[in-house]
Short mmCIF file of N, CA, C and O in Angstrom, two decimals:
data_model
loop_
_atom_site.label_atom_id
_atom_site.label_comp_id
_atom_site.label_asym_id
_atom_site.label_seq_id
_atom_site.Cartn_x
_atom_site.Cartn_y
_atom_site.Cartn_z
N UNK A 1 0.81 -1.19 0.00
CA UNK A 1 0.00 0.00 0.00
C UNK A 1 0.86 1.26 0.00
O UNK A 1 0.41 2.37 -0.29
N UNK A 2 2.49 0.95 0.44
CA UNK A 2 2.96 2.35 0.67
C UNK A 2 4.15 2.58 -0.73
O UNK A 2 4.86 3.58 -0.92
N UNK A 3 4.06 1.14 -1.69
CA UNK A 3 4.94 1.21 -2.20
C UNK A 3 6.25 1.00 -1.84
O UNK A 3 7.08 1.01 -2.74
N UNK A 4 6.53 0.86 -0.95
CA UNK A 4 7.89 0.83 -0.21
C UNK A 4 7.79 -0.72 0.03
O UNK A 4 6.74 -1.37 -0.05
N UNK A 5 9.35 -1.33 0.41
CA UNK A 5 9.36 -2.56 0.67
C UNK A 5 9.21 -2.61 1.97
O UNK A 5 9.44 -1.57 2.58
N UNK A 6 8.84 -3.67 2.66
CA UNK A 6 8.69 -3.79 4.38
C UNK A 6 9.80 -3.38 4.90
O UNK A 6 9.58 -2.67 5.88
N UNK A 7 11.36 -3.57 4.58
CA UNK A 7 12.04 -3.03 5.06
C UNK A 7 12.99 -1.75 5.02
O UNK A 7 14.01 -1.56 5.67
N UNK A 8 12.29 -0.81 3.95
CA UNK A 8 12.25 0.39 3.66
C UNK A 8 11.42 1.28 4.22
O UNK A 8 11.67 2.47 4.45
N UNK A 9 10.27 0.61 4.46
CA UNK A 9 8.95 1.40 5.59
C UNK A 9 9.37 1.55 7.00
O UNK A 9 9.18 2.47 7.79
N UNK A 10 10.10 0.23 7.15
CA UNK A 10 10.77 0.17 8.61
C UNK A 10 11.46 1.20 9.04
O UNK A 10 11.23 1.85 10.06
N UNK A 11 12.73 1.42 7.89
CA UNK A 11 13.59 2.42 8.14
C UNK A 11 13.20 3.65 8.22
O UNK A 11 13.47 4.31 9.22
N UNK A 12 12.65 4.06 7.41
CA UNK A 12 11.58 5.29 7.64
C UNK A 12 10.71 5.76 9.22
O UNK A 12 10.74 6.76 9.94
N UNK A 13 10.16 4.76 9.25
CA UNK A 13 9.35 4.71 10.84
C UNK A 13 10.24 4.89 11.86
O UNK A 13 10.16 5.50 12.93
N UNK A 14 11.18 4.19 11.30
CA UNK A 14 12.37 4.60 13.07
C UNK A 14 13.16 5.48 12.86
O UNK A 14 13.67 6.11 13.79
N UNK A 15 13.40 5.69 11.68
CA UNK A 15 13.69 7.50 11.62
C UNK A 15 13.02 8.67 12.13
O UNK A 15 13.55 9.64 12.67
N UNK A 16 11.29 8.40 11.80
CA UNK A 16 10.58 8.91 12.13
C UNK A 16 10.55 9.37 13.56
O UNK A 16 10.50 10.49 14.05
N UNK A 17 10.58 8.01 14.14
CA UNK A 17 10.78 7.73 15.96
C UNK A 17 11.60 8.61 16.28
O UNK A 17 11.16 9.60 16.87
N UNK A 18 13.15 8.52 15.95
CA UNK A 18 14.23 8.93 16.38
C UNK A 18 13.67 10.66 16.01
O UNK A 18 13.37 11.15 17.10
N UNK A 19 13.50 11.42 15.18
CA UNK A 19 12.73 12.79 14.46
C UNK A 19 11.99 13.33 15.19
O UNK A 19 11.96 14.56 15.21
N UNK A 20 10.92 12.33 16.25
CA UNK A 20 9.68 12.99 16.41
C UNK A 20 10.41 13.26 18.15
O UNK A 20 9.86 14.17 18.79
N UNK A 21 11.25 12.72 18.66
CA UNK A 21 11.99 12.58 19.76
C UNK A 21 13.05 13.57 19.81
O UNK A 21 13.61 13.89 20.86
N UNK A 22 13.33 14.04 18.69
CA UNK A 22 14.20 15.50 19.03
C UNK A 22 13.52 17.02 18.84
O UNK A 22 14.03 18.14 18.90
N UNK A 23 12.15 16.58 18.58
CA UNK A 23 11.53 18.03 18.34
C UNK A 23 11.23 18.70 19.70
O UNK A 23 11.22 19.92 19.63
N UNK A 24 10.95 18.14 21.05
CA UNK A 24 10.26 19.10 22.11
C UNK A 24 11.23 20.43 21.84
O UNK A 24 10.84 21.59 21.99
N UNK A 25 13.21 19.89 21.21
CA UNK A 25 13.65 20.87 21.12
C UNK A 25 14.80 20.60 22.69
O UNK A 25 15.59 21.48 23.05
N UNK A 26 14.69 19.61 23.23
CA UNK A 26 15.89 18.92 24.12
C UNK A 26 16.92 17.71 23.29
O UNK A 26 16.60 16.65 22.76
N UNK A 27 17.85 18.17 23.39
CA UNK A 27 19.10 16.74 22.48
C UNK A 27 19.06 16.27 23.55
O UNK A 27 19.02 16.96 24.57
N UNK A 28 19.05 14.60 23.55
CA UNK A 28 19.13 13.67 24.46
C UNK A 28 20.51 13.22 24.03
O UNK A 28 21.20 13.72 23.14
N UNK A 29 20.77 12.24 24.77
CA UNK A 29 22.33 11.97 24.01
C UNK A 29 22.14 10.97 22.72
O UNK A 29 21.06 10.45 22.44
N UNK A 30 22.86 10.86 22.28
CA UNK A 30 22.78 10.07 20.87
C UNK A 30 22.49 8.68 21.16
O UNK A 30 21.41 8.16 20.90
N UNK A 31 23.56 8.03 21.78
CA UNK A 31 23.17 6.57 22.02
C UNK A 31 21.91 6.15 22.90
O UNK A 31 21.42 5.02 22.79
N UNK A 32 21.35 7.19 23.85
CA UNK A 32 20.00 6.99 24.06
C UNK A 32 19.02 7.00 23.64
O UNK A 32 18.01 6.47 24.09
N UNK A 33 19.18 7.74 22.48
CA UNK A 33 18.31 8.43 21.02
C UNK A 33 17.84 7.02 20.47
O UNK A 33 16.78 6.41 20.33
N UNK A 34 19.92 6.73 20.12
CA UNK A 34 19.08 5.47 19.42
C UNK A 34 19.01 4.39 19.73
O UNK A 34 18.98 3.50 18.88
N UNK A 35 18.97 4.17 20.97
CA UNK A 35 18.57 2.61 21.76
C UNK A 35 16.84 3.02 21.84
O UNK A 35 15.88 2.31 21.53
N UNK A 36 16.84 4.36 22.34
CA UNK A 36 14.65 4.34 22.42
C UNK A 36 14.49 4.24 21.05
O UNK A 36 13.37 3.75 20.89
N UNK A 37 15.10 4.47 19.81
CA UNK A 37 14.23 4.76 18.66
C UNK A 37 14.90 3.39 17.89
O UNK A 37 14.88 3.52 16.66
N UNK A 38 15.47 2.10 18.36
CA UNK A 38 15.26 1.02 17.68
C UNK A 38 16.03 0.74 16.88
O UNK A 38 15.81 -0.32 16.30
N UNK A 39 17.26 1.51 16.46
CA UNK A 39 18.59 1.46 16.53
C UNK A 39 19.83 0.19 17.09
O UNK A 39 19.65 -0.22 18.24
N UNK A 40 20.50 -0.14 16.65
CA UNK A 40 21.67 -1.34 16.86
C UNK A 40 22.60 -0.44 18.17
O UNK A 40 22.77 -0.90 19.30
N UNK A 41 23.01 0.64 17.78
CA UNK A 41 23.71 1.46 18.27
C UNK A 41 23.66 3.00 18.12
O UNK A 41 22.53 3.39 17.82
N UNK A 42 24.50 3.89 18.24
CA UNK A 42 24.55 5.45 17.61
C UNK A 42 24.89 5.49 16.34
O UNK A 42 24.12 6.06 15.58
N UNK A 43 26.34 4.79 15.74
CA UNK A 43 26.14 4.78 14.67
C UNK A 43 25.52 4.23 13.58
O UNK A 43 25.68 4.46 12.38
N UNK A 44 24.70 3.38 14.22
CA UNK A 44 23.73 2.73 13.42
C UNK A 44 22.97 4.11 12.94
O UNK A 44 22.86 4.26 11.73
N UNK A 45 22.49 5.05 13.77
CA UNK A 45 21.65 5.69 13.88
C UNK A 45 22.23 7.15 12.95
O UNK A 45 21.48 7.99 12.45
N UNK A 46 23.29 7.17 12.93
CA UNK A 46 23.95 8.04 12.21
C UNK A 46 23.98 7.83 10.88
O UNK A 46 23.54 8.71 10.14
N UNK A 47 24.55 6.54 10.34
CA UNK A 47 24.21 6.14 9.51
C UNK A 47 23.05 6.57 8.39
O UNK A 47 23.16 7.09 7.28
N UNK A 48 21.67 6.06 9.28
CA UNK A 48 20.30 6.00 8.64
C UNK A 48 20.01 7.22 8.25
O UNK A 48 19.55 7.52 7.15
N UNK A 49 20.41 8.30 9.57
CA UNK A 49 20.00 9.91 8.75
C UNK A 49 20.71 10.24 8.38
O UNK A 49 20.50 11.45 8.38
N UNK A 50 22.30 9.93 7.65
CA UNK A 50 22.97 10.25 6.66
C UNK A 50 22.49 10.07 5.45
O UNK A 50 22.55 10.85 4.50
N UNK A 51 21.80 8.57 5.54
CA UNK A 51 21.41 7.56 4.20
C UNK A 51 19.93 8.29 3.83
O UNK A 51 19.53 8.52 2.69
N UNK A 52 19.37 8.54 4.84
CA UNK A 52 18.20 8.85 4.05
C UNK A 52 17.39 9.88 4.30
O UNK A 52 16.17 9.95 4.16
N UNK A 53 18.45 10.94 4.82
CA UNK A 53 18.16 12.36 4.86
C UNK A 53 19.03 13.59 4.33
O UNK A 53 18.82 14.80 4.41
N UNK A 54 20.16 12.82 3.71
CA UNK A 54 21.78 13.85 3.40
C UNK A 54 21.99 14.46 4.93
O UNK A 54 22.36 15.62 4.79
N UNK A 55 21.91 14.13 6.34
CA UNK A 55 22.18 15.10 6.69
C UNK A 55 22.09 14.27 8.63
O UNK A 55 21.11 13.74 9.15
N UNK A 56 23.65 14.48 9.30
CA UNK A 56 24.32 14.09 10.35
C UNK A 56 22.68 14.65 11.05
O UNK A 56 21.86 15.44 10.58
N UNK A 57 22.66 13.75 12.52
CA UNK A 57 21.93 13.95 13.28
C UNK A 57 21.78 15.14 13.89
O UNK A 57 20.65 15.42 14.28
N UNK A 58 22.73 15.96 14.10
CA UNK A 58 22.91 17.11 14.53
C UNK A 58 22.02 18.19 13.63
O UNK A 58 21.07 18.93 13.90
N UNK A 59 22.76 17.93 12.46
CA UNK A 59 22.27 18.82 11.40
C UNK A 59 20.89 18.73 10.64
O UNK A 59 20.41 19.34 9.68
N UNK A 60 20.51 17.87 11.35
CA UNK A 60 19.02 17.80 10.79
C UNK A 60 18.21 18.61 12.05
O UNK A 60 17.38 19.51 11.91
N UNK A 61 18.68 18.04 13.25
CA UNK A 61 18.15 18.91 14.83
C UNK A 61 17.85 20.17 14.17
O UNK A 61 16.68 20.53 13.97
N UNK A 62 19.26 21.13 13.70
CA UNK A 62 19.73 22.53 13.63
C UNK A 62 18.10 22.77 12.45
O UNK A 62 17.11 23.43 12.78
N UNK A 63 18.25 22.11 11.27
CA UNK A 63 17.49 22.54 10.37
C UNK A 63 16.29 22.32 10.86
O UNK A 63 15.57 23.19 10.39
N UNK A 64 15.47 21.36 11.81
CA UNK A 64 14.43 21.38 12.35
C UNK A 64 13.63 22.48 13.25
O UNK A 64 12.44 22.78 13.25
N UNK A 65 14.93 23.09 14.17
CA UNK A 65 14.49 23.70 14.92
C UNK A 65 14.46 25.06 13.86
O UNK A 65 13.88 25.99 14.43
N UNK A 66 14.78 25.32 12.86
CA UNK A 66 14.78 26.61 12.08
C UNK A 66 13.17 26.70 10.84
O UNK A 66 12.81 27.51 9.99
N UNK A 67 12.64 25.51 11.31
CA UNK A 67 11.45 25.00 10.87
C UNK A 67 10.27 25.24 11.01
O UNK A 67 10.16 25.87 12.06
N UNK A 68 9.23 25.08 10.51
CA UNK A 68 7.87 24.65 10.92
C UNK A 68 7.36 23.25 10.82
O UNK A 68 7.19 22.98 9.63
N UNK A 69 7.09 22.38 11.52
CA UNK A 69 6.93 21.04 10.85
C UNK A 69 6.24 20.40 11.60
O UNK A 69 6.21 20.64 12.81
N UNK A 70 5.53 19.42 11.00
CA UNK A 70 4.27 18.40 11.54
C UNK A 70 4.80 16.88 11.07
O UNK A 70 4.60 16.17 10.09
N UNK A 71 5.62 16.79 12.34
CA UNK A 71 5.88 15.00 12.24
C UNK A 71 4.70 14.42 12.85
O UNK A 71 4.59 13.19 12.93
#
C-alpha cells in the first residue's frame, strides 16, 4: 500500500521515531536516542540519517528547529 518494501517502511518509521523525539527541542544523548528509537547502536543511527536524509543527526536537529513542521 505504501509502495515501499517492508524493510524500507521500517527504516523510515524509526527515523521517524528517532525525528519525532528531538523536536520538544531537548538533544538527548545520541546513544539513548538510538537505543529508544530502535537502533543497533549510535552509529547505526547516524548512519540511517545520513542515508536517508543527506544530513548528520545534529544537522538535521539545527534545520528542524529553524522550521515549521508536523511530524
Amino acid at each position: 500500500a505504501t509502495g515501499q518494501s517492508p524493510k524500507e517502511f521500517a527504516r523510515i518509521e524509526r527515523l521517524l521515531r528517532a525525528a519525532r523525539a528531538l523536536l520538544p527541542g531537548t538533544t538527548p544523548g545520541w546513544a539513548t536516542l538510538a537505543a529508544a528509537s530502535g537502533y543497533a547502536d549510535q552509529s547505526h543511527l547516524v548512519h540511517e540519517f545520513r542515508d536517508l536524509t543527506g544530513l548528520t543527526p545534529e544537522a538535521f536537529l539545527e534545520r528542524m528547529r529553524g522550521t515549521t513542521h508536523d511530524l
